[in-house]
Amino acid sequence: MPLEYIDTKYKPRNELICEYYLEPSKGISLNEACEHIAAESSIGTWTDIVTMNKRIATKLKPHVFSINKKTNEIKIAYPIELFEQGSIPQILSSIAGNIYGMKAIKNLRLQNITFPKSLTKSFPGPKFGIKGVRKLLKVKDRPLVGTIVKPKVGLTAEQHAKVAYNAWIGGCDIVKDDENLTNMTFNKFNKRVIETLKLRDKAEKITGEKKIYMPNITAETSEMIKRAHFVKDQGGEYIMIDIITAGWAALQTIRELDLGMVIHAHRAMHAALTKNPKHGISMLTIAKLARLAGVDQLHVGTAVGKMEATPAEVQEIEEEIEEKIMLENKKHHVLEQKWYDIKPVFAVCSGGLHPGLVDKLIKLMSKNIIIQAGGGIHGHPDGTIAGARAMRQAVDAVLKDISLKKYAQTHVELKKALTKWGE
Ligand code: CAP
Ligand code: MG
């Protein structure tokens, strides 16, 4: 007799809960599809099996406890014994694994996961968090301003360092490698780190401000470990990882090294999972996993720049990675989540930004963000130093509650940026 997983009277207790958008294939009812999903993501398969026993069928069986036939949204409560504590790969292999490939399913999107206390506390979370980063940079309450060295790849290590130096001199707190810049024939990782940190020190002396370089250590995991140690040995305080392409296990390995370095999480390739509203995994879910794994900074989108995302989505992700408790908000697939002592993650807004967008961005996302602009700094008519100055001037204008247009009357770099890109 096949197991029944649907029980809309079931009340979850201390379980991992998933909310999915579920569209069955033709000829399959929503309830049938729910049964398939619940079985395949836990203890079942396509048919009943003689090796099943009472203990498994009662103790480890998940329950589909909510089915909304209007919105095709379902909720499943999974006993925590189904999951390995501290392992993101195993959790995803269960509740975001085979089920996507089932013939019975036309579309499936994991909208959110809520983790019970024992699972949440089995992860390290960020080492620094927002407070730790602000303390390191000695910047109390304004947005941090960063840039990405552009062209994305192509510069030599010395040229890269020079662009970074100009950005720091112009006022950037942070300079990062681009997501696809790692160890190139024309720009070797070790040489880039040495040259760029040398000019970071020079920029700190000249400006009297703390300056940060975020080298991209993304590579095969043992190579990432080597590169992280190299950065530390050279006096770097940050590492950047492309967490989706490097993978969750690699991210967890680097975090567990506990090198005392700030981890900046780039999310390149996330849109292969997050962009389709009917299929994949929400960025909200990815952000929660990244916070558990222990990134200190995470790209969350801008809503005003070049990348896809609505203001509500981006605001909700920022809230989810900053708050101690998230209360359920049915409208936006927000499930209740207590974060206990897992530190908040710094939201990074990047992608198509320039000085003319800074006021809208801060209004949308608050001052507690990291604003990054690549083209929006290196594309300034007067070059990188002026571009960085224009970004800082835009932030100053917002903090002084003066319109960008008015502030530009007395700040030529901002004026030229607004003339080129508008507001
Ligand atoms: C931005 C960027 C970032 C994107 C990533 C780029 O450069 O360096 O990788 O922001 O998007 O390569 O596009 P620009 P997201 O400032 O020149 O656009 O932050 O949405 O993950
Ligand atoms: Mg980039």
Coordinates of N, CA, C and O in Angstrom, one line a residue, residues 213-307:
Y213 N 40.9 45.2 -0.3 CA 40.9 44.5 -1.6 C 40.3 43.2 -1.4 O 40.6 42.4 -0.5
M214 N 39.4 42.8 -2.4 CA 38.7 41.5 -2.3 C 39.2 40.6 -3.5 O 38.6 40.7 -4.6
P215 N 40.2 39.8 -3.3 CA 40.7 39.0 -4.4 C 39.7 37.8 -4.6 O 39.2 37.2 -3.6
N216 N 39.4 37.4 -5.8 CA 38.5 36.3 -6.1 C 39.3 35.0 -6.1 O 40.1 34.8 -7.0
I217 N 39.1 34.2 -5.1 CA 39.8 32.9 -4.9 C 39.1 31.8 -5.6 O 39.6 30.6 -5.5
T218 N 38.0 32.0 -6.3 CA 37.3 30.9 -6.9 C 38.1 30.0 -7.8 O 38.9 30.5 -8.6
A219 N 38.1 28.7 -7.5 CA 38.9 27.7 -8.2 C 38.4 26.3 -7.6 O 37.5 26.2 -6.9
E220 N 39.2 25.3 -8.0 CA 38.9 24.0 -7.4 C 39.3 24.1 -5.9 O 40.1 24.9 -5.5
T221 N 38.6 23.4 -5.0 CA 38.6 23.7 -3.6 C 40.0 23.7 -3.0 O 40.3 24.6 -2.2
S222 N 40.8 22.7 -3.3 CA 42.2 22.7 -2.7 C 43.0 23.9 -3.1 O 43.7 24.5 -2.4
E223 N 42.7 24.3 -4.4 CA 43.4 25.5 -4.9 C 42.9 26.8 -4.2 O 43.6 27.7 -3.8
M224 N 41.6 26.8 -3.9 CA 41.0 27.9 -3.1 C 41.6 28.0 -1.8 O 41.9 29.1 -1.3
I225 N 41.8 26.9 -1.1 CA 42.4 26.9 0.2 C 43.8 27.5 0.1 O 44.1 28.4 0.9
K226 N 44.6 27.1 -0.9 CA 45.9 27.7 -1.0 C 45.8 29.2 -1.3 O 46.6 29.9 -0.6
R227 N 44.9 29.6 -2.1 CA 44.8 31.0 -2.4 C 44.4 31.8 -1.2 O 44.9 32.9 -0.9
A228 N 43.5 31.3 -0.4 CA 43.0 32.0 0.8 C 44.2 32.2 1.8 O 44.4 33.3 2.3
H229 N 45.0 31.1 2.0 CA 46.2 31.2 2.8 C 47.2 32.3 2.3 O 47.7 33.0 3.0
F230 N 47.3 32.3 0.9 CA 48.3 33.2 0.3 C 47.8 34.6 0.6 O 48.6 35.5 1.0
V231 N 46.5 34.9 0.4 CA 46.0 36.3 0.6 C 46.3 36.7 2.1 O 46.7 37.8 2.4
K232 N 46.0 35.7 3.0 CA 46.2 36.0 4.4 C 47.7 36.3 4.7 O 48.0 37.3 5.3
D233 N 48.6 35.5 4.1 CA 50.0 35.7 4.3 C 50.5 37.0 3.8 O 51.4 37.6 4.3
Q234 N 49.8 37.5 2.7 CA 50.2 38.8 2.1 C 49.6 40.0 2.9 O 49.7 41.1 2.4
G235 N 48.8 39.7 3.9 CA 48.2 40.8 4.6 C 46.8 41.2 4.2 O 46.3 42.3 4.5
G236 N 46.2 40.3 3.4 CA 44.8 40.6 3.0 C 43.8 40.3 4.1 O 44.1 39.4 4.9
E237 N 42.7 41.0 4.1 CA 41.7 40.7 5.1 C 40.4 40.1 4.6 O 39.5 39.7 5.3
Y238 N 40.3 40.1 3.2 CA 39.1 39.6 2.5 C 39.4 38.5 1.5 O 40.5 38.6 0.9
I239 N 38.4 37.7 1.3 CA 38.4 36.8 0.1 C 37.1 36.8 -0.5 O 36.0 37.0 0.2
M240 N 37.0 36.7 -1.8 CA 35.7 36.7 -2.6 C 35.6 35.3 -3.2 O 36.6 34.7 -3.7
I241 N 34.4 34.8 -3.1 CA 34.1 33.4 -3.7 C 32.8 33.5 -4.6 O 31.8 34.1 -4.1
D242 N 32.8 33.0 -5.8 CA 31.6 32.8 -6.6 C 30.9 31.6 -6.0 O 31.2 30.5 -6.4
I243 N 30.0 31.8 -5.1 CA 29.5 30.7 -4.3 C 28.7 29.7 -5.1 O 28.7 28.5 -4.8
I244 N 28.0 30.1 -6.2 CA 27.2 29.2 -7.0 C 28.0 28.3 -7.9 O 27.9 27.1 -7.9
T245 N 29.0 29.0 -8.6 CA 29.8 28.2 -9.5 C 30.9 27.4 -8.7 O 31.3 26.3 -9.1
A246 N 31.3 27.9 -7.6 CA 32.3 27.1 -6.8 C 31.6 26.0 -6.0 O 32.1 24.9 -5.9
G247 N 30.4 26.2 -5.6 CA 29.6 25.2 -4.9 C 29.5 25.3 -3.4 O 30.4 25.9 -2.8
W248 N 28.4 24.8 -2.9 CA 28.2 24.9 -1.5 C 29.2 24.2 -0.6 O 29.6 24.8 0.4
A249 N 29.6 23.1 -1.0 CA 30.6 22.3 -0.2 C 31.9 23.1 -0.1 O 32.5 23.2 0.9
A250 N 32.3 23.7 -1.3 CA 33.6 24.5 -1.3 C 33.4 25.7 -0.4 O 34.3 26.0 0.4
L251 N 32.3 26.3 -0.5 CA 32.1 27.5 0.4 C 32.2 27.1 1.9 O 32.8 27.7 2.7
Q252 N 31.5 26.0 2.2 CA 31.6 25.5 3.6 C 33.0 25.2 4.0 O 33.4 25.5 5.1
T253 N 33.7 24.6 3.1 CA 35.1 24.2 3.4 C 35.9 25.5 3.8 O 36.6 25.5 4.8
I254 N 35.8 26.5 2.9 CA 36.6 27.8 3.2 C 36.1 28.4 4.5 O 36.9 28.9 5.3
R255 N 34.8 28.4 4.7 CA 34.3 29.0 6.0 C 34.8 28.2 7.2 O 35.2 28.8 8.2
E256 N 34.9 26.9 7.1 CA 35.3 26.1 8.2 C 36.8 26.2 8.5 O 37.3 25.9 9.5
L257 N 37.6 26.7 7.4 CA 39.0 27.0 7.7 C 39.2 28.0 8.8 O 40.2 28.1 9.5
D258 N 38.1 28.9 8.9 CA 38.1 29.9 9.9 C 39.4 30.7 10.0 O 40.1 30.9 11.0
L259 N 39.7 31.3 8.8 CA 41.0 32.0 8.7 C 40.9 33.4 9.2 O 41.9 34.2 9.1
G260 N 39.7 33.8 9.7 CA 39.6 35.1 10.2 C 39.6 36.2 9.1 O 40.0 37.3 9.3
M261 N 39.1 35.7 7.9 CA 39.0 36.7 6.8 C 37.6 36.9 6.4 O 36.8 36.0 6.5
V262 N 37.2 38.1 6.0 CA 35.9 38.4 5.6 C 35.6 37.7 4.2 O 36.4 37.7 3.3
I263 N 34.4 37.0 4.2 CA 34.0 36.3 3.0 C 33.0 37.1 2.2 O 31.9 37.3 2.7
H264 N 33.4 37.5 1.0 CA 32.4 38.2 0.1 C 31.9 37.2 -0.9 O 32.6 36.5 -1.6
A265 N 30.5 37.1 -0.9 CA 29.9 36.0 -1.8 C 29.3 36.7 -3.0 O 28.4 37.5 -3.0
H266 N 30.0 36.3 -4.2 CA 29.4 36.7 -5.5 C 28.4 35.6 -5.9 O 28.7 34.4 -5.6
R267 N 27.3 36.0 -6.6 CA 26.3 34.9 -6.9 C 26.2 34.6 -8.4 O 25.1 34.2 -8.8
A268 N 27.3 34.8 -9.1 CA 27.2 34.6 -10.6 C 26.6 33.2 -10.9 O 27.0 32.2 -10.2
M269 N 25.7 33.1 -11.8 CA 25.0 31.9 -12.2 C 23.7 31.7 -11.4 O 22.9 30.9 -11.8
H270 N 23.5 32.5 -10.4 CA 22.3 32.3 -9.6 C 21.0 32.4 -10.5 O 20.0 31.7 -10.3
A271 N 21.1 33.3 -11.5 CA 19.9 33.5 -12.3 C 19.4 32.3 -13.1 O 18.3 32.2 -13.6
A272 N 20.4 31.3 -13.3 CA 20.0 30.1 -13.9 C 19.0 29.3 -13.1 O 18.1 28.6 -13.5
L273 N 19.0 29.6 -11.8 CA 18.1 29.0 -10.8 C 16.9 29.9 -10.4 O 15.8 29.5 -10.2
T274 N 17.3 31.2 -10.3 CA 16.3 32.1 -9.6 C 15.4 32.9 -10.5 O 14.4 33.4 -10.1
K275 N 15.8 33.1 -11.8 CA 15.1 34.0 -12.6 C 13.7 33.6 -13.0 O 12.8 34.4 -13.1
N276 N 13.5 32.3 -13.3 CA 12.2 31.9 -13.8 C 11.2 31.8 -12.6 O 11.4 31.0 -11.7
P277 N 10.1 32.6 -12.6 CA 9.2 32.6 -11.5 C 8.5 31.3 -11.3 O 7.9 31.0 -10.2
K278 N 8.6 30.4 -12.3 CA 7.8 29.1 -12.2 C 8.7 27.9 -11.9 O 8.2 26.8 -11.6
H279 N 10.0 28.1 -12.1 CA 10.9 26.9 -12.0 C 12.3 27.3 -11.4 O 12.8 28.3 -11.8
G280 N 12.8 26.5 -10.5 CA 14.1 26.7 -10.0 C 14.1 26.9 -8.5 O 13.3 26.2 -7.7
I281 N 14.9 27.9 -8.0 CA 15.1 28.1 -6.5 C 15.1 29.6 -6.4 O 15.7 30.3 -7.1
S282 N 14.4 30.1 -5.4 CA 14.3 31.6 -5.2 C 15.7 32.1 -4.7 O 16.4 31.4 -4.0
M283 N 15.9 33.4 -5.0 CA 17.2 34.0 -4.4 C 17.1 34.1 -2.9 O 18.1 34.1 -2.2
L284 N 15.8 34.2 -2.4 CA 15.6 34.3 -0.9 C 16.1 33.0 -0.3 O 16.8 33.0 0.7
T285 N 15.9 31.9 -0.9 CA 16.4 30.6 -0.4 C 17.9 30.5 -0.5 O 18.5 30.1 0.5
I286 N 18.4 31.0 -1.6 CA 19.9 31.0 -1.7 C 20.6 31.9 -0.7 O 21.6 31.5 -0.1
A287 N 19.9 33.0 -0.5 CA 20.5 34.0 0.5 C 20.5 33.3 1.9 O 21.4 33.5 2.7
K288 N 19.4 32.6 2.3 CA 19.3 31.9 3.6 C 20.4 30.9 3.7 O 21.1 30.8 4.8
L289 N 20.6 30.1 2.7 CA 21.7 29.1 2.7 C 23.1 29.8 2.9 O 23.9 29.3 3.6
A290 N 23.3 30.9 2.2 CA 24.6 31.6 2.2 C 24.8 32.1 3.6 O 25.9 32.1 4.1
R291 N 23.7 32.6 4.3 CA 23.9 33.1 5.6 C 24.2 32.0 6.6 O 25.1 32.1 7.4
L292 N 23.6 30.9 6.5 CA 23.9 29.7 7.3 C 25.4 29.3 7.0 O 26.1 29.0 8.0
A293 N 25.8 29.2 5.8 CA 27.1 28.7 5.4 C 28.2 29.7 6.0 O 29.3 29.3 6.3
G294 N 27.8 30.9 6.1 CA 28.7 31.9 6.8 C 29.4 32.9 5.9 O 30.5 33.3 6.2
V295 N 28.7 33.4 4.9 CA 29.3 34.5 4.1 C 29.1 35.8 4.9 O 28.1 35.9 5.7
D296 N 30.0 36.8 4.8 CA 29.8 38.0 5.5 C 29.1 39.1 4.7 O 28.4 40.0 5.2
Q297 N 29.3 39.0 3.3 CA 28.7 39.9 2.4 C 28.1 39.1 1.2 O 28.7 38.2 0.8
L298 N 26.9 39.5 0.8 CA 26.2 38.8 -0.3 C 25.6 39.7 -1.3 O 24.8 40.7 -0.9
H299 N 25.8 39.5 -2.6 CA 25.1 40.3 -3.6 C 23.6 39.9 -3.5 O 23.2 38.7 -3.6
V300 N 22.8 41.0 -3.4 CA 21.3 40.7 -3.3 C 20.5 41.4 -4.4 O 19.3 41.2 -4.5
G301 N 21.2 42.2 -5.3 CA 20.5 42.8 -6.4 C 20.3 44.3 -6.0 O 20.7 44.8 -5.0
T302 N 19.7 45.1 -7.0 CA 19.6 46.5 -6.8 C 18.1 47.0 -7.1 O 17.7 48.0 -6.6
A303 N 17.4 46.3 -7.9 CA 16.1 46.7 -8.4 C 16.2 47.9 -9.3 O 15.3 48.1 -10.2
V304 N 17.2 48.7 -9.1 CA 17.3 50.0 -10.0 C 18.4 49.8 -11.0 O 18.5 50.7 -11.9
G305 N 19.2 48.8 -11.0 CA 20.3 48.6 -11.9 C 20.0 47.8 -13.1 O 18.9 47.7 -13.5
K306 N 21.0 47.1 -13.6 CA 20.9 46.3 -14.9 C 20.3 44.9 -14.7 O 20.0 44.2 -15.6
M307 N 20.3 44.4 -13.5 CA 19.9 43.0 -13.3 C 18.4 42.9 -12.8 O 17.9 43.8 -12.2

